[in-house]
Coordinates of C-alpha atoms and ligand atoms in Angstrom, one line a residue:
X3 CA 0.0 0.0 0.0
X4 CA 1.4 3.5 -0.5
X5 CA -0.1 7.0 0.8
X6 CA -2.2 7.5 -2.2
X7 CA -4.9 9.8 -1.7
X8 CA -6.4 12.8 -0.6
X9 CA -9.5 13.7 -0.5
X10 CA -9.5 15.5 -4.2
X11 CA -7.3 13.2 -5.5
X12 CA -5.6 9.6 -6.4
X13 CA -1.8 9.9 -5.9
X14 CA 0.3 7.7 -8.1
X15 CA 3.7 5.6 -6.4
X16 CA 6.6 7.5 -6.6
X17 CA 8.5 6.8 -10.5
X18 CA 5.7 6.0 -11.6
X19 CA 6.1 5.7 -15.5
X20 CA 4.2 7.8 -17.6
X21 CA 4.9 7.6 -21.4
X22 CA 2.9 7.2 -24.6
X23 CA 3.0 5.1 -27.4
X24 CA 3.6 4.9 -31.2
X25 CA 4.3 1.9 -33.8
X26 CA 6.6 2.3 -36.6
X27 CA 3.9 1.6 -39.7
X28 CA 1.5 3.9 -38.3
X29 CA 3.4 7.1 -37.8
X30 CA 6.9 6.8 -39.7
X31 CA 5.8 6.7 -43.8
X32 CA 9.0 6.3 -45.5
X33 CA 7.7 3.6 -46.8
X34 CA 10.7 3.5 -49.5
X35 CA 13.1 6.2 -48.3
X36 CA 16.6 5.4 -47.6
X37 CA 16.7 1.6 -48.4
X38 CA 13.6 0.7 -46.4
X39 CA 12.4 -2.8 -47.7
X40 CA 9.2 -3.7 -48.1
X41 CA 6.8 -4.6 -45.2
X42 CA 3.9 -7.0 -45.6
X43 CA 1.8 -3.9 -44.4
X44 CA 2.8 -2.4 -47.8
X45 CA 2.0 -5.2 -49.5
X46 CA -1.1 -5.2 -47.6
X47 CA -2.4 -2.1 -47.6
X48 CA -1.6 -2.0 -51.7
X49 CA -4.1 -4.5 -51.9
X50 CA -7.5 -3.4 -52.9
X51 CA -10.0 -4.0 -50.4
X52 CA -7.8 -4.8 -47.5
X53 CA -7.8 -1.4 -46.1
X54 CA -10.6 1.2 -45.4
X55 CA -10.7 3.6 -48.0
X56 CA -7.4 2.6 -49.5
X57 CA -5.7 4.4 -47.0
X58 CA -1.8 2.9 -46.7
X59 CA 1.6 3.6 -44.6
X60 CA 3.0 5.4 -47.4
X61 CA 3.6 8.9 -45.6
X62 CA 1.3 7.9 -42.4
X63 CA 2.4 11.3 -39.7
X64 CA 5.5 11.3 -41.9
X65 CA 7.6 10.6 -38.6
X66 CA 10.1 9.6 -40.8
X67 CA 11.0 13.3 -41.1
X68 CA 9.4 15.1 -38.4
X69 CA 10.4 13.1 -35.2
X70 CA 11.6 16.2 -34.3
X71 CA 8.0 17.6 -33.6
X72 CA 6.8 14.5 -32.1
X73 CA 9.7 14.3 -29.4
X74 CA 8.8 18.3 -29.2
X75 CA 5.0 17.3 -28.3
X76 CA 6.3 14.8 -25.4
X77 CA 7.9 17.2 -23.5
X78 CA 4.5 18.9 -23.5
X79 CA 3.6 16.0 -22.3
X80 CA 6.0 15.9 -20.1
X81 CA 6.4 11.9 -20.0
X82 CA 9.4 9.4 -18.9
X83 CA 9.1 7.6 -21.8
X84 CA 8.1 7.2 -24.9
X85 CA 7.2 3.6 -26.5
X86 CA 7.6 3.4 -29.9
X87 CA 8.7 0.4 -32.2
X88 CA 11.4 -0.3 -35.1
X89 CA 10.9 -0.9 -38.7
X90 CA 12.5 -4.5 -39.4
X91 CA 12.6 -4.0 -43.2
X92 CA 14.5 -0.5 -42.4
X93 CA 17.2 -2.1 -40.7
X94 CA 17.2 -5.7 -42.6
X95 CA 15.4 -4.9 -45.9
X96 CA 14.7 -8.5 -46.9
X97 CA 14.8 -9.2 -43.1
X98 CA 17.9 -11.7 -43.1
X99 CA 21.6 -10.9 -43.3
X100 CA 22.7 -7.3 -44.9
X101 CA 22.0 -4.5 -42.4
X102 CA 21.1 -1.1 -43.9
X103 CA 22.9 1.6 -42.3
X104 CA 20.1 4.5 -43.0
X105 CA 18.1 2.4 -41.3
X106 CA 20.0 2.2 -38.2
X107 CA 20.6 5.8 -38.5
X108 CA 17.1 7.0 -38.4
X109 CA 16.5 5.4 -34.9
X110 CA 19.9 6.6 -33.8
X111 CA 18.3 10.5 -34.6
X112 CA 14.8 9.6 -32.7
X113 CA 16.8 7.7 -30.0
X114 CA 19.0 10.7 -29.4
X115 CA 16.6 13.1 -29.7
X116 CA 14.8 11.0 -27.1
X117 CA 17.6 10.8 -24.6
X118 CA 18.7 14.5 -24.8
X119 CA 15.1 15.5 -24.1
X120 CA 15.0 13.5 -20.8
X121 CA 12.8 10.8 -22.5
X122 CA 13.1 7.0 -21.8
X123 CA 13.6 5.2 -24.9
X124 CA 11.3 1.8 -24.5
X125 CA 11.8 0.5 -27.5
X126 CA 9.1 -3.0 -29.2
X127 CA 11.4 -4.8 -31.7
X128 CA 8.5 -5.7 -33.7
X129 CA 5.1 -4.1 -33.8
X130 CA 3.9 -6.3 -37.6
X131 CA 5.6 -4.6 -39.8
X132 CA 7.1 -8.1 -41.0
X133 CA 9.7 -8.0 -44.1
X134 CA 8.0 -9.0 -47.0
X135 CA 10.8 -11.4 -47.9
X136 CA 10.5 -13.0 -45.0
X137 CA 6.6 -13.5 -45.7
X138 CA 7.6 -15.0 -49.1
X139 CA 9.3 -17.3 -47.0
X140 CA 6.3 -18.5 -44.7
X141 CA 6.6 -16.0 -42.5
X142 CA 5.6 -16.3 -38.6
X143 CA 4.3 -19.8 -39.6
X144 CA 7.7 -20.7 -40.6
X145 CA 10.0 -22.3 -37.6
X146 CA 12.7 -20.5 -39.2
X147 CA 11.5 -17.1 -38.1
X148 CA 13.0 -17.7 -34.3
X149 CA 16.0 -17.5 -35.7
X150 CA 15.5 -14.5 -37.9
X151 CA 14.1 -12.6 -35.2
X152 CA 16.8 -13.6 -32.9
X153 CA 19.7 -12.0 -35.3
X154 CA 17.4 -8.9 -36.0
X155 CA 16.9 -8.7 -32.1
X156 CA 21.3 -9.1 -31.9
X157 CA 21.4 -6.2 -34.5
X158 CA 18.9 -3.8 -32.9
X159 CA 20.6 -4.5 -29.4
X160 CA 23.5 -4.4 -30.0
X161 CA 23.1 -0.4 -31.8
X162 CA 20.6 0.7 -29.7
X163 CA 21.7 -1.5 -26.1
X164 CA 23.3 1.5 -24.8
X165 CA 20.5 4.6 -24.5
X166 CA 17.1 2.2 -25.1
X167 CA 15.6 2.1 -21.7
X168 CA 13.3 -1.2 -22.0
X169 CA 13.2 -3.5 -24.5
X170 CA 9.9 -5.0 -25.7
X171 CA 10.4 -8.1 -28.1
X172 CA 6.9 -8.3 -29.6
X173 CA 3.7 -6.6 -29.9
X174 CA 0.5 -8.5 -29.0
X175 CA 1.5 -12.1 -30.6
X176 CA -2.1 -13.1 -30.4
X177 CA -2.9 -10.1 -33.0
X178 CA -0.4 -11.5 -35.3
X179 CA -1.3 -15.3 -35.4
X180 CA -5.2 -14.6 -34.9
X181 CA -5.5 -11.6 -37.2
X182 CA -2.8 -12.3 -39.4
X183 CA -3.5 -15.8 -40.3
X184 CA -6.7 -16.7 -38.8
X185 CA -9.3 -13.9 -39.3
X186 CA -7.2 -12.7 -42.2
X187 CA -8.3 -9.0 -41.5
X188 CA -4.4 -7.9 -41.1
X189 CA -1.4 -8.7 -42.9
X190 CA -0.5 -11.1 -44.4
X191 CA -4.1 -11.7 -44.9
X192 CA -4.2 -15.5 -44.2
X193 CA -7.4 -17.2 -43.2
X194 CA -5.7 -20.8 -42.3
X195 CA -6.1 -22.1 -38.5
X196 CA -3.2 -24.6 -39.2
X197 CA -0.8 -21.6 -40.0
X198 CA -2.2 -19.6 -37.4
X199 CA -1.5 -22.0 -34.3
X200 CA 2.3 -22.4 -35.9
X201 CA 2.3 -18.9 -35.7
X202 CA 1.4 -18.6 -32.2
X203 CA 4.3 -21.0 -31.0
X204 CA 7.2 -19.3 -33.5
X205 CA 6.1 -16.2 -32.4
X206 CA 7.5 -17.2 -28.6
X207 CA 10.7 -19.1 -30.1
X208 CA 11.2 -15.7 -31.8
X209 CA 10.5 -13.7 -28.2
X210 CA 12.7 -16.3 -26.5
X211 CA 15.4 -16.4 -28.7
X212 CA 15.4 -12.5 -28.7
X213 CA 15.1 -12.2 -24.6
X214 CA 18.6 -13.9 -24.9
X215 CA 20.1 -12.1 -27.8
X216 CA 19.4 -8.5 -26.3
X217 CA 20.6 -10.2 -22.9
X218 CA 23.7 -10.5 -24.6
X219 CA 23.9 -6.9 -25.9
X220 CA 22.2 -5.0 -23.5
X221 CA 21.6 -4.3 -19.5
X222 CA 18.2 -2.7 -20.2
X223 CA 15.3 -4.8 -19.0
X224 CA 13.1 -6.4 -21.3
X225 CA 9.5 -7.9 -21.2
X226 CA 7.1 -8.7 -24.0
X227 CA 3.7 -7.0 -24.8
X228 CA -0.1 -8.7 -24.5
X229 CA -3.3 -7.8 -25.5
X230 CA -5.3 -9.7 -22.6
X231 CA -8.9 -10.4 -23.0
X232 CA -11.2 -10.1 -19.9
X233 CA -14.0 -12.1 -20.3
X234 CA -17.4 -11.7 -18.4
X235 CA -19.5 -14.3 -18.7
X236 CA -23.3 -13.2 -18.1
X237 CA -24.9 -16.7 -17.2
X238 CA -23.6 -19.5 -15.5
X239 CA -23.5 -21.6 -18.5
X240 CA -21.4 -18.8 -20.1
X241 CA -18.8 -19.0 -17.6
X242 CA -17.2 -22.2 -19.2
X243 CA -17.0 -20.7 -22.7
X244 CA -15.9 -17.3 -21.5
X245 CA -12.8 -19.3 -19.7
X246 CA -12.1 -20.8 -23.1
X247 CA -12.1 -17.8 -24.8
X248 CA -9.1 -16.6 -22.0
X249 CA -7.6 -19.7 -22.7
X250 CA -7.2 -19.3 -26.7
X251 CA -6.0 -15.8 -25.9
X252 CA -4.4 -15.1 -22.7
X253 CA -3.3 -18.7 -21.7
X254 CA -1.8 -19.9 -25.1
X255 CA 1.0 -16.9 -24.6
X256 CA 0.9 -16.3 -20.2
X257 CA 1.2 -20.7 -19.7
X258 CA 4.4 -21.1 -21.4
X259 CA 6.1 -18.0 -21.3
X260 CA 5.3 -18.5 -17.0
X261 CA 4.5 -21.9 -16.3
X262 CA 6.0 -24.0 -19.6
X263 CA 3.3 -25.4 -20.7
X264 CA 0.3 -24.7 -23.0
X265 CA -3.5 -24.4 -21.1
X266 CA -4.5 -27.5 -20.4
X267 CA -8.4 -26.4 -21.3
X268 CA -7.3 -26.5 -25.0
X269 CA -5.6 -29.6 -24.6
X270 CA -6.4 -31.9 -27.2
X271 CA -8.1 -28.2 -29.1
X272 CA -5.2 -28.8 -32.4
X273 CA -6.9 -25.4 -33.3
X274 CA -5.9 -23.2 -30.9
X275 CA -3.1 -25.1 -28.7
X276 CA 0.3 -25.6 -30.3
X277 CA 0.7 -28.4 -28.4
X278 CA -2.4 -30.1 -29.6
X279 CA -1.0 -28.9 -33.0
X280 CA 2.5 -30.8 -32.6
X281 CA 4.8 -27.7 -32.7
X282 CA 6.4 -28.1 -29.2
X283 CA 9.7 -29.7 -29.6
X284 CA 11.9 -31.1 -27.1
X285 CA 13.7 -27.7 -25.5
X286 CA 11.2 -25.1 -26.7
X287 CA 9.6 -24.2 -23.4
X288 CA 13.3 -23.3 -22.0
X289 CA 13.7 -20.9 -24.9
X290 CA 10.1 -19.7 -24.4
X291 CA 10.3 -19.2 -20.9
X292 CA 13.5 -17.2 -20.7
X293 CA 13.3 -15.0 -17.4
X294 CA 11.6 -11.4 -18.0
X295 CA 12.3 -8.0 -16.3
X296 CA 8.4 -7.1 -16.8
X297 CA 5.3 -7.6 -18.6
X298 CA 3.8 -5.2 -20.6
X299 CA -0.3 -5.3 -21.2
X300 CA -2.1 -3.2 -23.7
X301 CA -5.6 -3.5 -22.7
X302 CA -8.8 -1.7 -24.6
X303 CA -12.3 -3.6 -23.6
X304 CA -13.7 -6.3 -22.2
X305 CA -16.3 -8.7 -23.9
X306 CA -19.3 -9.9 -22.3
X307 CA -20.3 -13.8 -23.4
X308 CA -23.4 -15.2 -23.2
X309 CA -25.7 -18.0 -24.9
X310 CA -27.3 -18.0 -27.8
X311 CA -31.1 -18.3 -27.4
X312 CA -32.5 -21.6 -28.1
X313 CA -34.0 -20.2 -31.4
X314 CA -30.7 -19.4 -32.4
X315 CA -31.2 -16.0 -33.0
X316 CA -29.3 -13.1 -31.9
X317 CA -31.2 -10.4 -30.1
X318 CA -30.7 -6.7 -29.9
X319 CA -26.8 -6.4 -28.3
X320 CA -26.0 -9.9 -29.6
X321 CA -23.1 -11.1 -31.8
X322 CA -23.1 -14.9 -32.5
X323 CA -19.5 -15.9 -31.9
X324 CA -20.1 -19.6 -32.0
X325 CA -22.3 -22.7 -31.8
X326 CA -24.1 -21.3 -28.9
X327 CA -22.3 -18.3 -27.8
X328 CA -22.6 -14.7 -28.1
X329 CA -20.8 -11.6 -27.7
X330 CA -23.1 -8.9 -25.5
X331 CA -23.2 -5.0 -25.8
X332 CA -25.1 -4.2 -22.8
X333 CA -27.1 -1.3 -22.7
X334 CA -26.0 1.8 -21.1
X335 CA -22.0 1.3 -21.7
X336 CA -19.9 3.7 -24.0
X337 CA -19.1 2.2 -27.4
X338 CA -15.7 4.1 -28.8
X339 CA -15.9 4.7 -32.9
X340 CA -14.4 1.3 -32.9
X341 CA -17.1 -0.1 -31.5
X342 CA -15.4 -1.3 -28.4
X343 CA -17.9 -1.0 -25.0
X344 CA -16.0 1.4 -22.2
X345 CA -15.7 -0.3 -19.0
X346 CA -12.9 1.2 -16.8
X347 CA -13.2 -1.7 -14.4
X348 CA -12.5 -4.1 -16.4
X349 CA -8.4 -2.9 -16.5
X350 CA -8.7 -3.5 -12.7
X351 CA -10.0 -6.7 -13.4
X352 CA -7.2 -7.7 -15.4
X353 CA -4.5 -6.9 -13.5
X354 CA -5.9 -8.7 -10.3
X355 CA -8.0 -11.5 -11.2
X356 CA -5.8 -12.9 -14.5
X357 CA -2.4 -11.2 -14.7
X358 CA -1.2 -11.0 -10.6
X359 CA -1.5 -14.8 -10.0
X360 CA 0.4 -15.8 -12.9
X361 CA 3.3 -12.4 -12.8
X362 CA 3.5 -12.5 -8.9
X363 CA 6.0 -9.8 -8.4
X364 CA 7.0 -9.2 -11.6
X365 CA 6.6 -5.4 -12.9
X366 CA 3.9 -4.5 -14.9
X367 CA 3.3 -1.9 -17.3
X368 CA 0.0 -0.8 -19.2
X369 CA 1.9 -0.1 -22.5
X370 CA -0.9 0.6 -24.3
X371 CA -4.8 1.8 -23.0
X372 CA -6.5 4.7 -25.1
X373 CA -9.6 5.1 -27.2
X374 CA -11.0 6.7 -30.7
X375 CA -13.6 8.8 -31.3
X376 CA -15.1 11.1 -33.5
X377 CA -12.2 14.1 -33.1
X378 CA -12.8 16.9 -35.0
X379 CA -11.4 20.7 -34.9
X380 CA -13.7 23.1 -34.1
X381 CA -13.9 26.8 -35.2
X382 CA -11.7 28.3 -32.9
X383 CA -9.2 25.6 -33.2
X384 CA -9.3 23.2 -30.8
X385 CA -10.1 19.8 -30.5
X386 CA -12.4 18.8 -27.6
X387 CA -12.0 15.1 -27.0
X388 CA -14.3 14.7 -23.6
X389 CA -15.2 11.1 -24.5
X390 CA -11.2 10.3 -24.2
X391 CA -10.7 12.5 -21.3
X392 CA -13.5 10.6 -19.5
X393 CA -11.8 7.1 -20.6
X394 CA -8.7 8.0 -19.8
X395 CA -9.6 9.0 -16.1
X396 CA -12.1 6.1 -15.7
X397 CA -9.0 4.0 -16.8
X398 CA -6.4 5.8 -14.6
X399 CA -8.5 5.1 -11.7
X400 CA -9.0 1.5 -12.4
X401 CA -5.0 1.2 -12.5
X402 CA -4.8 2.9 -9.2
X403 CA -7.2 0.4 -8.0
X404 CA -5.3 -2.4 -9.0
X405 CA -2.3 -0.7 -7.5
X406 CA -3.9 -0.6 -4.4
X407 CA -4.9 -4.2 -4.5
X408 CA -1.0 -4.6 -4.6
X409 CA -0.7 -5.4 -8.5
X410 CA 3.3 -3.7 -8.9
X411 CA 2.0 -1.8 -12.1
X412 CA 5.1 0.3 -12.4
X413 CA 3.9 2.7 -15.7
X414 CA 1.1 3.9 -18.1
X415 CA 1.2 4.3 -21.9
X416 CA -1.2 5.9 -23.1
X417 CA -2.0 4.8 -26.9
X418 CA -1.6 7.1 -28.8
X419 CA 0.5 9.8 -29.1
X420 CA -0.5 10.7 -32.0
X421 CA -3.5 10.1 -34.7
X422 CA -2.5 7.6 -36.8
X423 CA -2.7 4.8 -39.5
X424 CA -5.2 2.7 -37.7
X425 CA -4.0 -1.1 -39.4
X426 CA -7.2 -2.2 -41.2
X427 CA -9.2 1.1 -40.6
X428 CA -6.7 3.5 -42.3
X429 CA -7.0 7.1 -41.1
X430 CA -10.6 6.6 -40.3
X431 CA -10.3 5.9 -36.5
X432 CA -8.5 8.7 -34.4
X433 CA -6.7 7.6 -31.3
X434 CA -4.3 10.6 -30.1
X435 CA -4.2 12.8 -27.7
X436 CA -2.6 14.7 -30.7
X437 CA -4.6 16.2 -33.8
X438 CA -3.1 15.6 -36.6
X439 CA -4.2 16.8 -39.8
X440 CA -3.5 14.4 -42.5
X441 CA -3.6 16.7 -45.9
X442 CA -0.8 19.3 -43.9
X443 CA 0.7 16.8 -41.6
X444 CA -0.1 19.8 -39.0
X445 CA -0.2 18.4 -35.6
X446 CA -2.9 20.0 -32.4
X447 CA -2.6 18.5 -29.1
X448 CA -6.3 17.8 -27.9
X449 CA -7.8 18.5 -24.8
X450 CA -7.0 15.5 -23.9
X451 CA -3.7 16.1 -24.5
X452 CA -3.6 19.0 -22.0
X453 CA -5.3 16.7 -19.4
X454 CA -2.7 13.6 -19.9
X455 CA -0.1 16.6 -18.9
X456 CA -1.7 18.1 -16.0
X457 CA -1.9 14.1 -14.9
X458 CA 1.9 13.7 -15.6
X459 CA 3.0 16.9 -13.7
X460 CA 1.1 16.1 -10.5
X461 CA 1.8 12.2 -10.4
X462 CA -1.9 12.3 -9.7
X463 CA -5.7 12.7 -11.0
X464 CA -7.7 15.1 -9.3
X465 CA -10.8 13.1 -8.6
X466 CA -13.4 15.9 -10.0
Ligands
LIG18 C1 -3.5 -2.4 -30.5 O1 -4.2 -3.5 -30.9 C2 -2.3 -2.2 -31.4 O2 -1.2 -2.6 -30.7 C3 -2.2 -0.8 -31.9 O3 -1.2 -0.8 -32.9 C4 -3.5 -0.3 -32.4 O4 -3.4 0.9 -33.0 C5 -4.4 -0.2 -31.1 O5 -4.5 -1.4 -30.5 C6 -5.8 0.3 -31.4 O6 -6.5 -0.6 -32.2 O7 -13.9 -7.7 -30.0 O8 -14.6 -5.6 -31.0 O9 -14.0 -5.7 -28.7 C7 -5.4 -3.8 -30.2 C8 -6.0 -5.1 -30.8 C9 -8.1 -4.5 -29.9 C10 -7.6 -6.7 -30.8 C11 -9.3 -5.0 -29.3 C12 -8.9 -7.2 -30.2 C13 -11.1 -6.6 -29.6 C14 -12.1 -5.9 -30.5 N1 -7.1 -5.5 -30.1 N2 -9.8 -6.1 -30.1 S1 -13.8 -6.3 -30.0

């Protein structure tokens, strides 16, 4: 417990880390400059139909050349840290061997900039920007990949080791195998369960193998990033399909990386457990569950489960996600322009009731929480984004709570910095606490923006 409020407001721990968060295809553009290779989200998003309105990662917030601004807009924030990822194809073009110097340049400039400005570097490794060469290769549901990642991990570690603060191997695995390969609704594109469930388990060779090579090249400490699901059931019967659900998202990544082993609720599942699927090989779960310095959750909304009515049709609310499941909107929550329901609790639910028992001690940081809405700039220039400030508060409080439930959440990311490519939605979907226009690249922090700072400066959010 630590002396954490007054009456008017919720005091954060002492170091607390507050930072936000970028990703390299959404923000950098460059998509060709300076010997960039090409990513499978430029194959993807050149694909007609793939991505709303055609939009693509060609120029994106044009980070590429104005990082300069954005390390300028988080000292307004006034963050520790900023989280932001690496371009594999900028550094390893075909994403094996041959190095490209630009590359390695450009994130010496941003990680300099960074440094000088009092900003912790925390750095993902890869946030799905895959090389396309690699994808020509199999990709993620190629074995190989653990060892492709590893020497891109050796490379990145061993020019950045010295001023990167944290180290994140990989961004939300389950997005990558799920979306990537089973859904198909993000790059590659793939709608194959078999390559899918290979993915999942190459995805944590590749972490493992890239916990040891930054080990080797680095003292900074280094965790990975999840996307946790929390799922309410809304029934009794529900409860057994809602645990599942955990289990195919949460459990197939928090079991071996903690407890070497796969959940045994999918046991037998070849669908959605590796195991089941006959990738584990003798050795993998030492490689897999190589020691971490923290884990790092992005978390958005929860899902309510319940059963589908005996008539089989979905009422009002109601999403048939399978034989006799569905997914609930209940009335009277938020929905965010992704339609994703608001529930500030739920983060608190997280951290205590699924990632606590299996992390223990371990440090945990919320690298990514935020939300999109309908931003726009009104006449006299601002951009009043009160949905967002009321998310990020409800959510704020809801990490405080698990803080004082004794979860060691040691920092807050909020996502995003800026307004960016939003994967499959294109420009469509706004989730900064920055404006940015996309015809003049011009960027406005939001009201939001200006709250996030007041939050930063006082350690604390005023309860009001
Ligand atoms: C993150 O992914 C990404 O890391 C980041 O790049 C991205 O911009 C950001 O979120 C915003 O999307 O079943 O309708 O409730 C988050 C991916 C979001 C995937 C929540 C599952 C559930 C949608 N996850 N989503 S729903």
């Amino acid at each position: 417990y630590f002396p954490m409020s007054t009456d008017d407001q919720l005091r954060f721990p002492d170091g607390f880390l507050w930072g936000a968060a970028t990703a390299a295809y959404q923000i950098e553009g460059g998509a060709d400059a300076e010997g960039k290779g090409p990513s499978i989200w430029d194959t993807f998003s050149h694909t007609p139909g793939k991505v709303f309105h055609g939009d693509n990662g060609d120029v994106a917030c044009d980070s590429f050349h104005r990082y300069g601004e954005d390390i300028a807009l988080l000292k307004r924030l006034g963050v520790g840290s900023y989280r932001l990822s690496l371009s594999w194809p900028r550094i390893q073009p075909t994403g094996r061997g041959e190095v490209n110097a630009k590359g390695l340049d450009y994130y010496n400039r941003v990680i300099d900039g960074l440094v000088e400005a009092g900003i912790e570097p925390s750095v993902t490794l890869y946030h799905w920007d895959l090389p396309q060469a690699l994808q020509d290769a199999g990709g993620w549901a190629n074995r190989d990949i653990a060892d492709w990642f590893g020497e891109f991990a050796a490379i990145a570690g061993e020019a950045f080791g010295d001023r990167v603060s944290r180290w994140i191997t990989l961004n939300e695995p389950w997005v990558v195998a799920h979306v990537g390969y089973r859904d198909g609704r993000h790059a590659p594109g793939i709608q194959d369960p078999a390559l899918a469930v290979a993915a999942n388990h190459h995805l944590l060779l590749a972490h493992g193998n890239a916990v040891s090579a930054l080990r080797a090249s680095s003292a900074a400490p280094v965790g990975i990033t999840l996307n946790l699901t929390v799922e309410r059931p809304v029934t009794p019967e529900a409860a057994a399909h809602a645990a599942v659900l955990e289990a195919r998202q949460n459990g197939v990544y928090l079991d071996p990386i903690f407890h070497g082993r796969y959940p045994e609720l999918l046991d037998g599942d070849a669908s959605f457990s590796p195991a089941a699927a006959g990738h584990v090989r003798d050795g993998d779960f030492e490689i897999i569950g190589a020691p971490l310095d923290f884990l790092g959750v992005n978390f958005y909304a929860p899902h309510y489960v319940g059963m589908l009515h005996a008539d089989g049709e979905p009422r009002r609310g109601e999403t048939v996600t399978g034989p006799d499941t569905v997914s609930i909107q209940p009335d009277g929550l938020p929905i965010t322009a992704m339609n994703w329901l608001v529930e500030p609790g739920s983060i608190r639910e997280l951290l205590t009731r699924i990632v606590a028992p299996v992390t223990g001690a371990l440090p945990v940081y919320i690298t990514e929480n935020g939300s999109s809405w309908h931003d726009y700039v009104t006449q006299d220039g601002q951009v009043n984004d009160l949905e967002r400030i009321a998310y990020l508060r409800g959510h704020l409080a809801a990490v405080h709570g698990a803080i004082a439930d004794g979860v060691p959440v040691k920092g807050y990311f909020a996502w995003s910095l800026l307004d960016n490519f939003e994967w499959a939605e294109g420009y469509a979907k706004r989730f900064g606490l920055v404006y940015v226009d996309f015809a003049t690249q011009e960027r406005l922090l939001k009201r939001s923006g200006e709250v996030y700072a007041s939050i930063v400066a006082a350690n604390a959010l005023p309860k009001a």
